[in-house]
């Protein structure tokens, strides 16, 4: 520890601290622009110059290491003179037109200029003008305002993992830009908007729509992936105008994925449905709530009376809240219906564990593992901020390995990688298991039949990464969880974990995947394989939320009664009999349990649109109408307390409830790799226009394969290809993907262009269209 | 060649022989004897460093830091890779000594670097060469190849366990890369933007590894020191200012060129060696240490001796030993305008005071030089200078301000005249 | 996009640096590319970046920071004249003016026949040879008095 004095206050700080760290620790604010705690130190803005005793000149607090006995003066004449000098330089070429700048009111330059600026300018030369840049659909530029702090550039390189922005030219001609003709395509790009201290980079969707002081700031939780990023939702006139990160070091740090940040556009979408609707004689009619609810209650009772309780299934996505899922299950239970399912993207429902599957450790600890093995995950697109965390871990020595049906760039160093066909994921894990067993000199578990498995060098390399690590993790991603042999993948991965001492974890696909398991809404299995007479669908779009969307759609279309609780029309309207407009996350209180088992409750940030009602209230009233006891809740907190009574931790477990027989199989021929793309994963993302204009959205609309496979199929880049899977056909533009093995055809799943296709992994045929 | 006086670095070089720079000729005049002596007599690393300390050799790049002391800072037992870097990115207006070293005596530099590598336990070195002297870069590459073939460079040098790899890297037009941390950034394939120090290169240098950086002339002086002894080198100069030093003389003298003379030689003597003032004109002013050094008027300069201490006492810097001589016809406003343009043009743009301030300085000097100066401009220049100097990451900010300060201190009346009369008493540079 | 010979030269540059520090070779690689193609188009910068395996914007930063890289078409001979103070004291501006008048172009311009481009340069570290001029970035010409210029221009075909 070092002793230091700042503005006369004595304190001790750990060695290695900077003057800025020390000042922050006692709440002394030193003005700055380029400094950011998550980025490397640039020391280029010079705004944080402070006086240090015995130093001949002012020193930048952000970069100056504390030495023992140091005396720092942050507001002495020397310091303030230096800071004012810097402020003058920053302002000479900065436009002084704050009233028309979108950053006005939340601009660090504006704020500091009030304290450090002069009333008039001594600079009488012409000001610099810098051309704006096209950074894509999410980030708007006003480059003349740039003060060259380089935060955005450092972010792309250090946090997002790939330098998409640079500072070209030199001297006063320096300008921030992407490579000519390129946009910023990172899945976490929006953070540069927060990082920019001035109005150079602002939100494109939000541009000129409101002033910061007109907005109320309300806390919420992201409804997308299983991370549960904390949000500040900004609201004006009962409308969500913008979403920003709420800093939470344990979860999202100070970042958001673009999906968390920009999906709010859907909340104001024209597809919002605001009145209950009933289809009568094939024609949709608006109804009042009472009529609609009675229609539902009577309909359900009727189907059960006629066809029995097994003829009804309830489905919901795990983007639904704890409260909604709990009441859904309770309602179904009252009806005697057991089939309540949230694992809609699963293909194999046979896995049984001792508790709810989860990350296996706190999110904040992931990056401090010595080794992490990813199995079946397109991590950057499934869990953008988790990928960022692992990237930071790799910088500190974490060894990252992967067993995947692709070799996608994680924008960090992979220590080892085994790439397999999508239908050989089990075999890939077995190869590594066998290599681990060889290293350890142990026998394979008796439930594993891997006799036919040869161990390639890549599998040995993956095994070596885990070997001898005191702290390691094996993480199963969406591709594993959606795999047709998930239980086998899981059991083989568990065997590796057992043999190496690594912790097994599951990367929760949706905001409430863990909560859904805790509530027991994983009890239906594949409810569309054998069609039912009635479907009760909460926040679910059959073609987009169910693995075999085509099959699900057919089942729904043929059902006698389809009740849809949804915030949006479109798909739901096509095949339902009744639609009850329910609130999206922003219009209801609720709780999500994230991948580490943390329950995060939130309130609605705006009132429900039109006649929309929170789903928990709708379900409660349905329970009342059906005469069930125990539906007298007056608040969502009451429901939550009942649903999540007791500690969550003991109910989380990745231990297999029973051994799973794992047997290696052979595979050949063209095979589909179907991933749910970043911006098709949930109802909100699908309807956010700006996200749909991103490069990620464009890639999701392509058919991709290795160059050799394309050649063999007679396809060239840019061609249209017709793919057939089962009875479904889709037509897509062809692109080459060097990350794939031959014979693997990468075609998005649950995508508007591929909705007719069947399972995510399976035989597929391709011809030139 | 424009080397008019030979000392340590050019000792024995016969410029009339077109092959004078080649290894064969270098060996004939005693080259690589120092390296052989170290390896044959198993002179220890400590002994080599002690000899360099004895010589009182000070860094020839401009800062004048004692070389032996710098070498002793290198953590010799650091377990990972360490690097030795030579700074031949000579772009300070007025300086052209290192160019002549790598063109005329490249093996002295190579031998000096090998010895430095030996002394500090470093196995890999780079020489960063100014991009504009590309032919010199190519010659240096050729000299490296000669040294490799002769077994002086590479693995198991002269049959011992000692290994040292040396490569050439060229700049491509950025003055700032002469600043040592900008040079390291550039060597890493980035823009040459100086790093904030600490950490210093000795602990966090090239690729984040411990690195020692010296100037070309510094390294090229080392073989002599080892061969002839540090004491002999020291005695060539004066106490605390050991050895001979290359002075690059440019401007209004009859024989511009490099002069390798003992430190402490009176400026008047140097001027005489240069054949005196061109056209018999009167000396007006001298910039004694490269364009960044404050200008000194003739009467002060004629009293100075050419060493670090004397020039500092006179209010300027010996710097890299670049002596720019100006005669009585020179318009100092015009001279400053050209220098201010240079710093504005060469500012890397990284930190605020330099990026914004150098352009502002230039624009003011420019308008004064074009008859559009305002009475308040001289105060403004001084104030902007105060807001740049000492506030930047590297010394380029200072370098842009020092010429302004020097000119305003010694030739203020010329600026005042020009502001008042909208024209100069002297002709602009042409 | 580049000749085998240029690629071999880039490989030699790459060999100078540690295997995990390929980026160090970008300056040499861009210089080699420019020497072959006369100037750097964005496509060429992107090609070189991918060959060296760095993000294109990182190569672009380098290509725009160092002023000997040309990103606009230049003539067959690019003549860069130093006008910095030491050269100016020895006739640097006279040299520049003579070239301007003789070629009928200003700084930053190219003759109509595409043969010459004239550029103003900063200190080339050869002030003792003032006034100095660079031909195509790599060939230094010393003491460029009007006579010497006439002679040099006659040599450049």
PDB file of N, CA and C in Angstrom, chain A residues 470-497:
ATOM      1  N   UNK A 470      -6.504 -25.628 -12.484  1.00  0.00           N
ATOM      2  CA  UNK A 470      -7.203 -25.668 -11.205  1.00  0.00           C
ATOM      3  C   UNK A 470      -8.604 -25.097 -11.335  1.00  0.00           C
ATOM      4  N   UNK A 471      -8.752 -24.127 -12.234  1.00  0.00           N
ATOM      5  CA  UNK A 471     -10.057 -23.498 -12.391  1.00  0.00           C
ATOM      6  C   UNK A 471     -10.402 -23.475 -13.868  1.00  0.00           C
ATOM      7  N   UNK A 472     -11.355 -24.289 -14.239  1.00  0.00           N
ATOM      8  CA  UNK A 472     -11.720 -24.364 -15.653  1.00  0.00           C
ATOM      9  C   UNK A 472     -13.227 -24.533 -15.776  1.00  0.00           C
ATOM     10  N   UNK A 473     -13.739 -24.201 -16.950  1.00  0.00           N
ATOM     11  CA  UNK A 473     -15.174 -24.316 -17.188  1.00  0.00           C
ATOM     12  C   UNK A 473     -15.434 -24.931 -18.549  1.00  0.00           C
ATOM     13  N   UNK A 474     -16.507 -25.707 -18.618  1.00  0.00           N
ATOM     14  CA  UNK A 474     -16.987 -26.233 -19.900  1.00  0.00           C
ATOM     15  C   UNK A 474     -18.384 -25.664 -20.088  1.00  0.00           C
ATOM     16  N   UNK A 475     -18.573 -24.944 -21.187  1.00  0.00           N
ATOM     17  CA  UNK A 475     -19.824 -24.222 -21.375  1.00  0.00           C
ATOM     18  C   UNK A 475     -20.568 -24.725 -22.601  1.00  0.00           C
ATOM     19  N   UNK A 476     -21.831 -25.040 -22.413  1.00  0.00           N
ATOM     20  CA  UNK A 476     -22.662 -25.528 -23.517  1.00  0.00           C
ATOM     21  C   UNK A 476     -23.513 -24.383 -24.051  1.00  0.00           C
ATOM     22  N   UNK A 477     -23.374 -24.115 -25.333  1.00  0.00           N
ATOM     23  CA  UNK A 477     -24.090 -23.011 -25.945  1.00  0.00           C
ATOM     24  C   UNK A 477     -25.392 -23.435 -26.582  1.00  0.00           C
ATOM     25  N   UNK A 478     -25.993 -22.510 -27.320  1.00  0.00           N
ATOM     26  CA  UNK A 478     -27.287 -22.770 -27.946  1.00  0.00           C
ATOM     27  C   UNK A 478     -27.231 -23.936 -28.925  1.00  0.00           C
ATOM     28  N   UNK A 479     -26.139 -24.048 -29.681  1.00  0.00           N
ATOM     29  CA  UNK A 479     -26.078 -25.117 -30.670  1.00  0.00           C
ATOM     30  C   UNK A 479     -26.081 -26.477 -29.986  1.00  0.00           C
ATOM     31  N   UNK A 480     -25.495 -26.546 -28.810  1.00  0.00           N
ATOM     32  CA  UNK A 480     -25.523 -27.792 -28.048  1.00  0.00           C
ATOM     33  C   UNK A 480     -26.931 -28.040 -27.524  1.00  0.00           C
ATOM     34  N   UNK A 481     -27.519 -27.001 -26.943  1.00  0.00           N
ATOM     35  CA  UNK A 481     -28.841 -27.168 -26.328  1.00  0.00           C
ATOM     36  C   UNK A 481     -29.922 -27.462 -27.356  1.00  0.00           C
ATOM     37  N   UNK A 482     -29.702 -26.993 -28.584  1.00  0.00           N
ATOM     38  CA  UNK A 482     -30.705 -27.211 -29.626  1.00  0.00           C
ATOM     39  C   UNK A 482     -30.373 -28.436 -30.471  1.00  0.00           C
ATOM     40  N   UNK A 483     -29.334 -29.158 -30.067  1.00  0.00           N
ATOM     41  CA  UNK A 483     -28.857 -30.279 -30.871  1.00  0.00           C
ATOM     42  C   UNK A 483     -29.806 -31.477 -30.748  1.00  0.00           C
ATOM     43  N   UNK A 484     -29.976 -32.235 -31.841  1.00  0.00           N
ATOM     44  CA  UNK A 484     -30.880 -33.399 -31.779  1.00  0.00           C
ATOM     45  C   UNK A 484     -30.407 -34.469 -30.789  1.00  0.00           C
ATOM     46  N   UNK A 485     -29.133 -34.399 -30.359  1.00  0.00           N
ATOM     47  CA  UNK A 485     -28.647 -35.362 -29.359  1.00  0.00           C
ATOM     48  C   UNK A 485     -28.068 -34.599 -28.162  1.00  0.00           C
ATOM     49  N   UNK A 486     -28.866 -33.620 -27.699  1.00  0.00           N
ATOM     50  CA  UNK A 486     -28.383 -32.763 -26.611  1.00  0.00           C
ATOM     51  C   UNK A 486     -27.985 -33.573 -25.379  1.00  0.00           C
ATOM     52  N   UNK A 487     -28.795 -34.543 -25.014  1.00  0.00           N
ATOM     53  CA  UNK A 487     -28.510 -35.294 -23.792  1.00  0.00           C
ATOM     54  C   UNK A 487     -27.157 -35.995 -23.892  1.00  0.00           C
ATOM     55  N   UNK A 488     -26.855 -36.498 -25.083  1.00  0.00           N
ATOM     56  CA  UNK A 488     -25.554 -37.164 -25.265  1.00  0.00           C
ATOM     57  C   UNK A 488     -24.401 -36.154 -25.225  1.00  0.00           C
ATOM     58  N   UNK A 489     -24.611 -35.003 -25.885  1.00  0.00           N
ATOM     59  CA  UNK A 489     -23.588 -33.954 -25.824  1.00  0.00           C
ATOM     60  C   UNK A 489     -23.327 -33.595 -24.367  1.00  0.00           C
ATOM     61  N   UNK A 490     -24.440 -33.430 -23.643  1.00  0.00           N
ATOM     62  CA  UNK A 490     -24.355 -33.012 -22.243  1.00  0.00           C
ATOM     63  C   UNK A 490     -23.612 -34.057 -21.406  1.00  0.00           C
ATOM     64  N   UNK A 491     -23.998 -35.317 -21.605  1.00  0.00           N
ATOM     65  CA  UNK A 491     -23.407 -36.386 -20.789  1.00  0.00           C
ATOM     66  C   UNK A 491     -21.910 -36.528 -21.089  1.00  0.00           C
ATOM     67  N   UNK A 492     -21.555 -36.411 -22.362  1.00  0.00           N
ATOM     68  CA  UNK A 492     -20.136 -36.516 -22.718  1.00  0.00           C
ATOM     69  C   UNK A 492     -19.354 -35.344 -22.145  1.00  0.00           C
ATOM     70  N   UNK A 493     -19.955 -34.137 -22.207  1.00  0.00           N
ATOM     71  CA  UNK A 493     -19.293 -32.958 -21.642  1.00  0.00           C
ATOM     72  C   UNK A 493     -19.162 -33.104 -20.125  1.00  0.00           C
ATOM     73  N   UNK A 494     -20.200 -33.664 -19.504  1.00  0.00           N
ATOM     74  CA  UNK A 494     -20.158 -33.869 -18.054  1.00  0.00           C
ATOM     75  C   UNK A 494     -19.036 -34.838 -17.693  1.00  0.00           C
ATOM     76  N   UNK A 495     -18.818 -35.829 -18.550  1.00  0.00           N
ATOM     77  CA  UNK A 495     -17.745 -36.796 -18.293  1.00  0.00           C
ATOM     78  C   UNK A 495     -16.379 -36.110 -18.377  1.00  0.00           C
ATOM     79  N   UNK A 496     -16.229 -35.171 -19.334  1.00  0.00           N
ATOM     80  CA  UNK A 496     -14.961 -34.424 -19.426  1.00  0.00           C
ATOM     81  C   UNK A 496     -14.787 -33.578 -18.165  1.00  0.00           C
ATOM     82  N   UNK A 497     -15.881 -32.935 -17.748  1.00  0.00           N
ATOM     83  CA  UNK A 497     -15.817 -32.105 -16.544  1.00  0.00           C
ATOM     84  C   UNK A 497     -15.409 -32.945 -15.340  1.00  0.00           C
TER      85      UNK A 497
END
